[in-house]
């Protein structure tokens, strides 16, 4: 997976002073929100240091920093978590697209607010914790050239836009999500081990049989073909029900991993697909899911009618407009509420860029390998049956003219 590793500079005294001060301020804020979902472990003092000792990225000029190049495709597709360890300091990635993309996010909030942001009451403490940590600790420490904490600690200034972000008192949960959307080009999903949107506070011990993690808050301005509000309150299994083979290949390991992720640990992964247009905001049209109820099997048996429809769509695909769409995803646990935070940053690359890197053949192998691995139905789910033939031919021809008669391979039906 494409990734970037930062080499932090030596700490200097002002950062230490700020970190110590912010620890005290955050503790007072969090004490006001005692409705934690998971009890905090007794060794929390050491854990807090992991969340408050953020390595500053200096020198850093956002306007001169190119976006990450993610190329996570492999010749044969297998459904796995494919996780890598990373650091809390590497949670957010800023680049030269920052200003353009937050302007786009703000426009989406005005026209599609309820589709990109939502929460249940049970997520209120976790939203407040994430907001206070991001704006009060993480961002001003990690990106001091872009954000600075006020001397009083009551606000943080976005140096790119000149706007002030309130920290004390904390805004409402809905306002927190709006401000995160307006200043951070990353998506956030908050998951809690309860099915109730208004679950009561747990006692000093977690329940003997905790529930699977459910989605209780989302900020998602770059959906990749699904309507996030419809997934609010759902457990992981239901959220992933359309994914081929999820129930047999990933469900148990995902539930176990989410339930046992330690405090202070953060993992990352990347995924990829191809999109036939340039829109970041996609509520539909990126997947082909089985209409059968329940969890999708690993394979997909297409009808003749479906194959004809896919062929008609494939004839209209223009590889020059297609984009390699990748997501950098991270998962970590908040230290106070114990909530899990799934953070996502979306990237889109013209196929011409992949060719210029000399990776056309490698990506073509991956396109053709979508239906050859452990979940052959993935080629259908990702709509590879529509865009795959032309995209593969385009990549192998070095970007030359693609024939409209490109045919897809017969669909695998194992599962």
CSV table of C-alpha atoms in Angstrom, one decimal:
chain,number,residue,atom,x,y,z
A,1,UNK,CA,0.0,0.0,0.0
A,2,UNK,CA,1.3,3.5,-0.8
A,3,UNK,CA,2.0,5.4,2.4
A,4,UNK,CA,4.2,8.1,3.7
A,5,UNK,CA,6.4,8.1,6.8
A,6,UNK,CA,7.3,11.3,8.5
A,7,UNK,CA,10.6,11.9,10.3
A,8,UNK,CA,9.8,14.1,13.3
A,9,UNK,CA,12.2,16.8,14.4
A,10,UNK,CA,13.6,17.2,18.0
A,11,UNK,CA,11.1,18.4,20.6
A,12,UNK,CA,11.5,21.9,21.8
A,13,UNK,CA,10.3,23.4,25.0
A,14,UNK,CA,7.2,25.3,23.8
A,15,UNK,CA,5.6,22.1,22.5
A,16,UNK,CA,6.2,20.4,25.9
A,17,UNK,CA,4.6,23.3,27.7
A,18,UNK,CA,1.6,23.4,25.4
A,19,UNK,CA,1.1,19.6,25.7
A,20,UNK,CA,1.2,19.7,29.5
A,21,UNK,CA,-1.3,22.6,29.6
A,22,UNK,CA,-3.6,20.9,27.1
A,23,UNK,CA,-3.6,17.7,29.2
A,24,UNK,CA,-5.0,19.6,32.1
A,25,UNK,CA,-7.5,21.4,30.0
A,26,UNK,CA,-8.7,18.2,28.3
A,27,UNK,CA,-9.0,16.4,31.6
A,28,UNK,CA,-11.4,19.2,32.9
A,29,UNK,CA,-13.4,19.0,29.7
A,30,UNK,CA,-13.7,15.2,29.8
A,31,UNK,CA,-14.6,15.1,33.5
A,32,UNK,CA,-17.7,17.1,32.5
A,33,UNK,CA,-18.7,14.3,30.1
A,34,UNK,CA,-18.7,11.3,32.4
A,35,UNK,CA,-21.0,9.1,30.3
A,36,UNK,CA,-18.3,6.9,29.0
A,37,UNK,CA,-19.2,3.9,26.9
A,38,UNK,CA,-16.2,1.8,28.0
A,39,UNK,CA,-14.4,2.2,31.4
A,40,UNK,CA,-11.0,3.8,31.2
A,41,UNK,CA,-8.2,1.4,32.2
A,42,UNK,CA,-6.2,2.1,35.4
A,43,UNK,CA,-3.0,2.7,33.4
A,44,UNK,CA,-4.6,5.6,31.6
A,45,UNK,CA,-1.9,8.1,32.6
A,46,UNK,CA,0.6,6.4,30.3
A,47,UNK,CA,-2.0,6.1,27.6
A,48,UNK,CA,-2.8,9.8,27.7
A,49,UNK,CA,0.7,10.6,26.7
A,50,UNK,CA,0.2,8.7,23.4
A,51,UNK,CA,-2.7,11.0,22.5
A,52,UNK,CA,-1.2,14.3,23.7
A,53,UNK,CA,2.5,13.9,22.6
A,54,UNK,CA,1.9,14.6,18.9
A,55,UNK,CA,5.0,15.0,16.7
A,56,UNK,CA,4.9,18.3,14.9
A,57,UNK,CA,5.3,18.2,11.1
A,58,UNK,CA,7.8,21.0,10.5
A,59,UNK,CA,8.8,22.5,8.2
A,60,UNK,CA,5.6,22.0,6.4
A,61,UNK,CA,3.9,24.1,3.6
A,62,UNK,CA,0.5,22.6,2.8
A,63,UNK,CA,0.2,24.5,-0.5
A,64,UNK,CA,3.4,22.8,-1.8
A,65,UNK,CA,2.7,19.3,-0.5
A,66,UNK,CA,1.4,16.9,-3.2
A,67,UNK,CA,-1.4,14.4,-2.2
A,68,UNK,CA,-0.4,10.9,-1.3
A,69,UNK,CA,-0.1,8.4,-4.1
A,70,UNK,CA,-2.0,5.3,-3.0
A,71,UNK,CA,-1.6,2.2,-5.2
A,72,UNK,CA,-2.9,-0.7,-3.1
A,73,UNK,CA,-4.0,-2.9,-6.0
A,74,UNK,CA,-2.8,-6.5,-6.3
A,75,UNK,CA,-3.0,-9.0,-9.2
A,76,UNK,CA,-5.5,-11.2,-7.4
A,77,UNK,CA,-8.2,-9.8,-5.1
A,78,UNK,CA,-8.6,-11.4,-1.6
A,79,UNK,CA,-11.0,-10.0,1.0
A,80,UNK,CA,-8.8,-9.3,4.0
A,81,UNK,CA,-8.4,-6.5,6.6
A,82,UNK,CA,-4.8,-5.9,5.3
A,83,UNK,CA,-4.0,-3.7,8.3
A,84,UNK,CA,-0.7,-1.9,9.0
A,85,UNK,CA,0.4,-0.2,12.2
A,86,UNK,CA,0.9,3.5,12.2
A,87,UNK,CA,1.2,6.3,14.7
A,88,UNK,CA,-1.3,8.6,16.3
A,89,UNK,CA,0.7,11.5,14.9
A,90,UNK,CA,0.0,10.3,11.4
A,91,UNK,CA,-3.8,10.3,11.8
A,92,UNK,CA,-4.5,13.2,9.5
A,93,UNK,CA,-2.7,14.0,6.2
A,94,UNK,CA,-2.8,17.5,4.7
A,95,UNK,CA,-1.8,18.5,1.2
A,96,UNK,CA,-2.1,21.1,-1.5
A,97,UNK,CA,-5.8,20.3,-2.2
A,98,UNK,CA,-6.7,21.3,1.4
A,99,UNK,CA,-8.4,24.7,0.7
A,100,UNK,CA,-10.2,23.6,-2.4
A,101,UNK,CA,-11.6,20.5,-0.7
A,102,UNK,CA,-12.8,22.2,2.5
A,103,UNK,CA,-14.6,24.7,0.3
A,104,UNK,CA,-16.3,21.8,-1.5
A,105,UNK,CA,-17.1,20.2,1.9
A,106,UNK,CA,-18.7,23.4,3.1
A,107,UNK,CA,-20.8,23.7,-0.1
A,108,UNK,CA,-22.0,20.1,0.4
A,109,UNK,CA,-22.9,20.8,4.0
A,110,UNK,CA,-25.3,23.6,2.8
A,111,UNK,CA,-27.0,21.4,0.2
A,112,UNK,CA,-26.6,17.8,1.6
A,113,UNK,CA,-26.1,18.4,5.3
A,114,UNK,CA,-28.3,15.6,6.6
A,115,UNK,CA,-26.7,13.2,4.1
A,116,UNK,CA,-23.1,13.8,5.1
A,117,UNK,CA,-23.5,14.3,8.9
A,118,UNK,CA,-25.6,12.6,11.6
A,119,UNK,CA,-25.4,11.2,15.1
A,120,UNK,CA,-27.4,9.4,17.8
A,121,UNK,CA,-27.6,10.9,21.3
A,122,UNK,CA,-25.4,8.0,22.7
A,123,UNK,CA,-22.5,9.4,20.7
A,124,UNK,CA,-22.5,12.8,22.2
A,125,UNK,CA,-19.6,12.3,24.7
A,126,UNK,CA,-17.5,10.6,22.0
A,127,UNK,CA,-18.2,13.5,19.5
A,128,UNK,CA,-17.1,16.0,22.1
A,129,UNK,CA,-14.0,14.0,23.0
A,130,UNK,CA,-12.9,13.7,19.3
A,131,UNK,CA,-13.6,17.4,18.6
A,132,UNK,CA,-11.8,18.6,21.7
A,133,UNK,CA,-8.8,16.4,21.0
A,134,UNK,CA,-8.6,17.2,17.2
A,135,UNK,CA,-8.8,21.0,17.6
A,136,UNK,CA,-7.3,21.4,21.0
A,137,UNK,CA,-4.4,19.0,20.8
A,138,UNK,CA,-3.8,17.1,17.6
A,139,UNK,CA,-4.0,19.7,14.8
A,140,UNK,CA,-2.2,22.6,16.5
A,141,UNK,CA,0.6,20.3,17.5
A,142,UNK,CA,0.8,18.3,14.2
A,143,UNK,CA,0.3,21.2,11.8
A,144,UNK,CA,1.5,24.4,13.6
A,145,UNK,CA,1.9,26.2,10.2
A,146,UNK,CA,-1.9,25.7,9.6
A,147,UNK,CA,-3.5,25.9,13.1
A,148,UNK,CA,-2.6,27.6,16.3
A,149,UNK,CA,-4.0,27.4,19.8
A,150,UNK,CA,-5.0,30.6,21.5
A,151,UNK,CA,-3.1,31.6,24.6
A,152,UNK,CA,-6.2,31.0,26.7
A,153,UNK,CA,-6.9,27.6,25.2
A,154,UNK,CA,-10.5,28.7,24.4
A,155,UNK,CA,-10.1,28.4,20.6
A,156,UNK,CA,-7.9,27.4,17.8
A,157,UNK,CA,-7.3,29.5,14.7
A,158,UNK,CA,-7.2,28.1,11.2
A,159,UNK,CA,-4.3,30.1,9.7
A,160,UNK,CA,-5.3,29.1,6.2
A,161,UNK,CA,-8.8,30.6,6.4
A,162,UNK,CA,-8.3,33.0,9.3
A,163,UNK,CA,-11.2,31.6,11.2
A,164,UNK,CA,-11.5,30.8,14.9
A,165,UNK,CA,-12.7,27.4,16.1
A,166,UNK,CA,-14.3,27.4,19.6
A,167,UNK,CA,-13.0,24.9,22.2
A,168,UNK,CA,-14.6,26.2,25.4
A,169,UNK,CA,-17.4,25.8,25.9
A,170,UNK,CA,-17.8,22.9,23.5
A,171,UNK,CA,-20.3,23.4,20.7
A,172,UNK,CA,-23.3,21.0,20.4
A,173,UNK,CA,-22.6,17.6,18.8
A,174,UNK,CA,-24.1,18.7,15.5
A,175,UNK,CA,-22.1,21.9,15.5
A,176,UNK,CA,-18.9,19.9,16.3
A,177,UNK,CA,-19.5,17.8,13.2
A,178,UNK,CA,-20.2,20.9,11.1
A,179,UNK,CA,-16.9,22.5,12.3
A,180,UNK,CA,-14.9,19.3,11.7
A,181,UNK,CA,-16.3,19.2,8.2
A,182,UNK,CA,-15.5,22.8,7.6
A,183,UNK,CA,-11.8,22.5,8.7
A,184,UNK,CA,-10.7,18.9,8.2
A,185,UNK,CA,-10.6,17.1,4.9
A,186,UNK,CA,-11.2,13.7,6.5
A,187,UNK,CA,-14.2,11.6,7.2
A,188,UNK,CA,-15.0,10.3,10.6
A,189,UNK,CA,-17.3,7.5,11.8
A,190,UNK,CA,-17.8,6.8,15.5
A,191,UNK,CA,-18.7,3.3,16.6
A,192,UNK,CA,-19.9,2.1,20.0
A,193,UNK,CA,-20.6,-1.4,21.4
A,194,UNK,CA,-24.3,-0.8,21.9
A,195,UNK,CA,-27.3,-1.1,19.6
A,196,UNK,CA,-29.3,1.6,21.5
A,197,UNK,CA,-29.1,5.1,20.1
A,198,UNK,CA,-29.8,6.4,23.7
A,199,UNK,CA,-28.0,3.6,25.6
A,200,UNK,CA,-27.6,4.2,29.4
A,201,UNK,CA,-24.1,4.6,30.8
A,202,UNK,CA,-22.3,1.5,31.6
A,203,UNK,CA,-21.3,0.8,35.2
A,204,UNK,CA,-17.7,0.4,36.4
A,205,UNK,CA,-17.4,-2.9,34.4
A,206,UNK,CA,-18.3,-3.6,30.8
A,207,UNK,CA,-21.2,-5.9,30.2
A,208,UNK,CA,-20.4,-9.7,30.3
A,209,UNK,CA,-21.4,-10.0,26.7
A,210,UNK,CA,-20.8,-6.7,24.9
A,211,UNK,CA,-22.7,-6.1,21.7
A,212,UNK,CA,-21.0,-5.7,18.4
A,213,UNK,CA,-19.9,-2.2,17.4
A,214,UNK,CA,-22.6,-0.1,15.9
A,215,UNK,CA,-22.3,3.2,13.9
A,216,UNK,CA,-23.6,6.0,16.0
A,217,UNK,CA,-22.1,9.1,14.4
A,218,UNK,CA,-20.8,9.9,10.9
A,219,UNK,CA,-19.2,12.8,9.0
A,220,UNK,CA,-18.9,11.6,5.5
A,221,UNK,CA,-18.7,14.1,2.7
A,222,UNK,CA,-17.1,11.7,0.2
A,223,UNK,CA,-19.4,8.6,0.2
A,224,UNK,CA,-18.3,6.0,-2.3
A,225,UNK,CA,-21.7,4.9,-3.5
A,226,UNK,CA,-23.9,4.5,-0.5
A,227,UNK,CA,-26.3,6.6,1.6
A,228,UNK,CA,-24.7,6.8,5.0
A,229,UNK,CA,-27.8,7.9,7.0
A,230,UNK,CA,-29.3,4.5,6.2
A,231,UNK,CA,-26.4,2.9,8.0
A,232,UNK,CA,-26.7,4.9,11.2
A,233,UNK,CA,-27.3,2.6,14.2
A,234,UNK,CA,-26.4,-0.5,12.3
A,235,UNK,CA,-23.8,-3.1,13.5
A,236,UNK,CA,-20.7,-3.8,11.4
A,237,UNK,CA,-22.2,-6.9,9.9
A,238,UNK,CA,-25.3,-5.1,8.6
A,239,UNK,CA,-23.2,-2.2,7.2
A,240,UNK,CA,-21.1,-4.7,5.3
A,241,UNK,CA,-24.0,-7.0,4.3
A,242,UNK,CA,-23.7,-6.2,0.5
A,243,UNK,CA,-20.0,-7.0,0.5
A,244,UNK,CA,-19.4,-10.4,-1.1
A,245,UNK,CA,-18.1,-13.0,1.3
A,246,UNK,CA,-18.0,-10.6,4.3
A,247,UNK,CA,-19.9,-13.0,6.6
A,248,UNK,CA,-17.7,-16.0,5.9
A,249,UNK,CA,-14.3,-14.2,5.3
A,250,UNK,CA,-14.2,-11.2,7.6
A,251,UNK,CA,-17.2,-10.8,10.0
A,252,UNK,CA,-15.8,-12.8,13.0
A,253,UNK,CA,-12.3,-11.4,12.8
A,254,UNK,CA,-13.6,-7.8,12.3
A,255,UNK,CA,-15.9,-8.0,15.3
A,256,UNK,CA,-13.1,-9.5,17.4
A,257,UNK,CA,-10.5,-6.9,16.3
A,258,UNK,CA,-12.9,-4.0,17.0
A,259,UNK,CA,-13.7,-5.3,20.4
A,260,UNK,CA,-10.1,-5.8,21.5
A,261,UNK,CA,-8.3,-2.9,19.8
A,262,UNK,CA,-6.0,-1.5,22.6
A,263,UNK,CA,-6.0,2.1,23.7
A,264,UNK,CA,-3.2,4.0,22.1
A,265,UNK,CA,-3.0,1.7,19.0
A,266,UNK,CA,-3.8,2.9,15.6
A,267,UNK,CA,-3.9,0.9,12.4
A,268,UNK,CA,-4.3,1.9,8.7
A,269,UNK,CA,-5.3,0.3,5.4
A,270,UNK,CA,-6.1,1.4,1.9
A,271,UNK,CA,-8.7,0.2,-0.6
A,272,UNK,CA,-9.2,0.9,-4.3
A,273,UNK,CA,-11.8,0.9,-7.1
A,274,UNK,CA,-12.4,2.6,-10.4
A,275,UNK,CA,-15.0,5.3,-10.8
A,276,UNK,CA,-16.4,6.3,-14.2
A,277,UNK,CA,-16.7,10.0,-13.3
A,278,UNK,CA,-14.9,12.6,-11.2
A,279,UNK,CA,-17.3,13.1,-8.4
A,280,UNK,CA,-16.1,12.7,-4.8
A,281,UNK,CA,-19.7,12.8,-3.5
A,282,UNK,CA,-21.4,9.5,-4.6
A,283,UNK,CA,-24.6,8.4,-2.9
A,284,UNK,CA,-25.2,5.6,-5.4
A,285,UNK,CA,-23.9,4.1,-8.6
A,286,UNK,CA,-20.6,2.6,-7.4
A,287,UNK,CA,-21.7,-0.9,-6.6
A,288,UNK,CA,-23.8,-3.7,-7.9
A,289,UNK,CA,-25.3,-5.6,-4.9
A,290,UNK,CA,-27.3,-8.8,-4.8
A,291,UNK,CA,-31.1,-8.2,-4.3
A,292,UNK,CA,-31.3,-11.3,-2.2
A,293,UNK,CA,-31.9,-10.5,1.5
A,294,UNK,CA,-29.1,-11.3,4.1
A,295,UNK,CA,-25.4,-11.4,3.7
A,296,UNK,CA,-24.0,-11.4,0.2
A,297,UNK,CA,-22.2,-14.7,-0.8
A,298,UNK,CA,-18.7,-14.7,-2.1
A,299,UNK,CA,-19.8,-15.4,-5.7
A,300,UNK,CA,-22.4,-13.8,-8.0
A,301,UNK,CA,-24.4,-15.6,-10.6
A,302,UNK,CA,-25.5,-13.1,-13.2
A,303,UNK,CA,-28.7,-13.4,-15.3
A,304,UNK,CA,-28.7,-12.9,-19.0
A,305,UNK,CA,-30.7,-9.7,-18.5
A,306,UNK,CA,-28.0,-8.3,-16.1
A,307,UNK,CA,-25.2,-9.2,-18.5
A,308,UNK,CA,-27.0,-7.3,-21.3
A,309,UNK,CA,-27.5,-4.3,-19.1
A,310,UNK,CA,-23.8,-4.3,-18.0
A,311,UNK,CA,-22.7,-4.5,-21.7
A,312,UNK,CA,-24.8,-1.5,-22.5
A,313,UNK,CA,-23.3,0.5,-19.7
A,314,UNK,CA,-19.8,-0.7,-20.6
A,315,UNK,CA,-20.1,0.7,-24.1
A,316,UNK,CA,-20.5,4.2,-22.6
A,317,UNK,CA,-17.4,4.0,-20.4
A,318,UNK,CA,-14.8,6.6,-21.2
A,319,UNK,CA,-11.4,5.7,-19.7
A,320,UNK,CA,-10.2,9.3,-19.9
A,321,UNK,CA,-12.9,10.3,-17.5
A,322,UNK,CA,-12.4,7.3,-15.2
A,323,UNK,CA,-10.6,7.7,-11.9
A,324,UNK,CA,-8.7,5.3,-9.6
A,325,UNK,CA,-10.5,6.0,-6.3
A,326,UNK,CA,-8.6,5.1,-3.2
A,327,UNK,CA,-9.2,5.6,0.5
A,328,UNK,CA,-6.7,5.8,3.3
A,329,UNK,CA,-8.5,4.5,6.4
A,330,UNK,CA,-7.4,4.5,10.0
A,331,UNK,CA,-8.9,3.1,13.2
A,332,UNK,CA,-8.2,4.0,16.8
A,333,UNK,CA,-9.9,4.1,20.1
A,334,UNK,CA,-10.6,7.3,22.0
A,335,UNK,CA,-8.9,7.3,25.5
A,336,UNK,CA,-11.9,8.6,27.5
A,337,UNK,CA,-15.1,7.1,26.1
A,338,UNK,CA,-13.4,4.1,24.5
A,339,UNK,CA,-15.3,4.8,21.3
A,340,UNK,CA,-13.8,3.6,18.0
A,341,UNK,CA,-13.0,6.3,15.4
A,342,UNK,CA,-12.8,5.2,11.8
A,343,UNK,CA,-11.1,8.0,9.8
A,344,UNK,CA,-11.1,8.1,6.0
A,345,UNK,CA,-9.4,10.3,3.4
A,346,UNK,CA,-10.4,9.8,-0.2
A,347,UNK,CA,-8.1,10.3,-3.2
A,348,UNK,CA,-8.9,10.2,-6.9
A,349,UNK,CA,-6.3,9.8,-9.7
A,350,UNK,CA,-6.7,10.0,-13.5
A,351,UNK,CA,-5.7,6.7,-15.1
A,352,UNK,CA,-3.2,8.7,-17.2
A,353,UNK,CA,-1.3,9.4,-14.0
A,354,UNK,CA,-1.1,5.6,-13.3
A,355,UNK,CA,0.3,5.2,-16.8
A,356,UNK,CA,2.8,7.9,-16.4
A,357,UNK,CA,4.2,6.0,-13.3
A,358,UNK,CA,4.7,2.9,-15.4
A,359,UNK,CA,2.0,1.0,-13.5
A,360,UNK,CA,-0.5,0.5,-16.3
A,361,UNK,CA,0.1,-3.2,-16.6
A,362,UNK,CA,0.1,-3.7,-12.8
A,363,UNK,CA,-3.2,-2.0,-12.5
A,364,UNK,CA,-4.7,-3.9,-15.4
A,365,UNK,CA,-3.7,-7.2,-13.7
A,366,UNK,CA,-5.5,-6.0,-10.6
A,367,UNK,CA,-8.6,-5.1,-12.6
A,368,UNK,CA,-8.7,-8.5,-14.3
A,369,UNK,CA,-8.0,-10.2,-10.9
A,370,UNK,CA,-11.0,-8.8,-9.1
A,371,UNK,CA,-13.0,-11.9,-9.9
A,372,UNK,CA,-10.1,-14.4,-9.5
A,373,UNK,CA,-9.5,-14.4,-5.7
A,374,UNK,CA,-11.3,-15.5,-2.6
A,375,UNK,CA,-14.5,-13.5,-3.4
A,376,UNK,CA,-15.2,-13.7,-7.2
A,377,UNK,CA,-18.3,-11.7,-6.7
A,378,UNK,CA,-16.2,-8.6,-6.0
A,379,UNK,CA,-15.8,-8.0,-9.7
A,380,UNK,CA,-19.6,-7.5,-9.8
A,381,UNK,CA,-19.8,-5.6,-6.5
A,382,UNK,CA,-17.2,-3.0,-7.6
A,383,UNK,CA,-18.8,-2.7,-11.0
A,384,UNK,CA,-15.8,-4.2,-12.7
A,385,UNK,CA,-18.1,-6.0,-15.1
A,386,UNK,CA,-19.0,-2.5,-16.4
A,387,UNK,CA,-15.8,-0.5,-16.4
A,388,UNK,CA,-13.3,-3.4,-16.3
A,389,UNK,CA,-12.9,-4.3,-20.0
A,390,UNK,CA,-12.3,-0.8,-21.3
A,391,UNK,CA,-10.1,0.3,-18.3
A,392,UNK,CA,-8.0,-2.8,-18.6
A,393,UNK,CA,-7.5,-2.3,-22.4
A,394,UNK,CA,-6.7,1.4,-21.9
A,395,UNK,CA,-4.1,0.6,-19.3
A,396,UNK,CA,-2.5,-2.1,-21.4
A,397,UNK,CA,-2.4,0.0,-24.5
A,398,UNK,CA,-0.7,2.8,-22.8
A,399,UNK,CA,-3.7,5.1,-23.1
A,400,UNK,CA,-4.4,4.4,-26.7
A,401,UNK,CA,-7.8,4.3,-28.3
A,402,UNK,CA,-10.1,1.7,-26.8
A,403,UNK,CA,-12.5,-0.4,-28.9
A,404,UNK,CA,-16.1,-0.4,-27.9
A,405,UNK,CA,-16.3,-4.1,-28.4
A,406,UNK,CA,-14.1,-4.9,-25.3
A,407,UNK,CA,-15.7,-8.0,-23.7
A,408,UNK,CA,-15.7,-9.0,-20.1
A,409,UNK,CA,-14.8,-12.4,-18.9
A,410,UNK,CA,-17.6,-14.8,-17.8
A,411,UNK,CA,-18.6,-14.2,-14.2
A,412,UNK,CA,-17.5,-16.6,-11.6
A,413,UNK,CA,-20.3,-18.2,-9.5
A,414,UNK,CA,-18.4,-19.9,-6.7
A,415,UNK,CA,-19.3,-18.9,-3.3
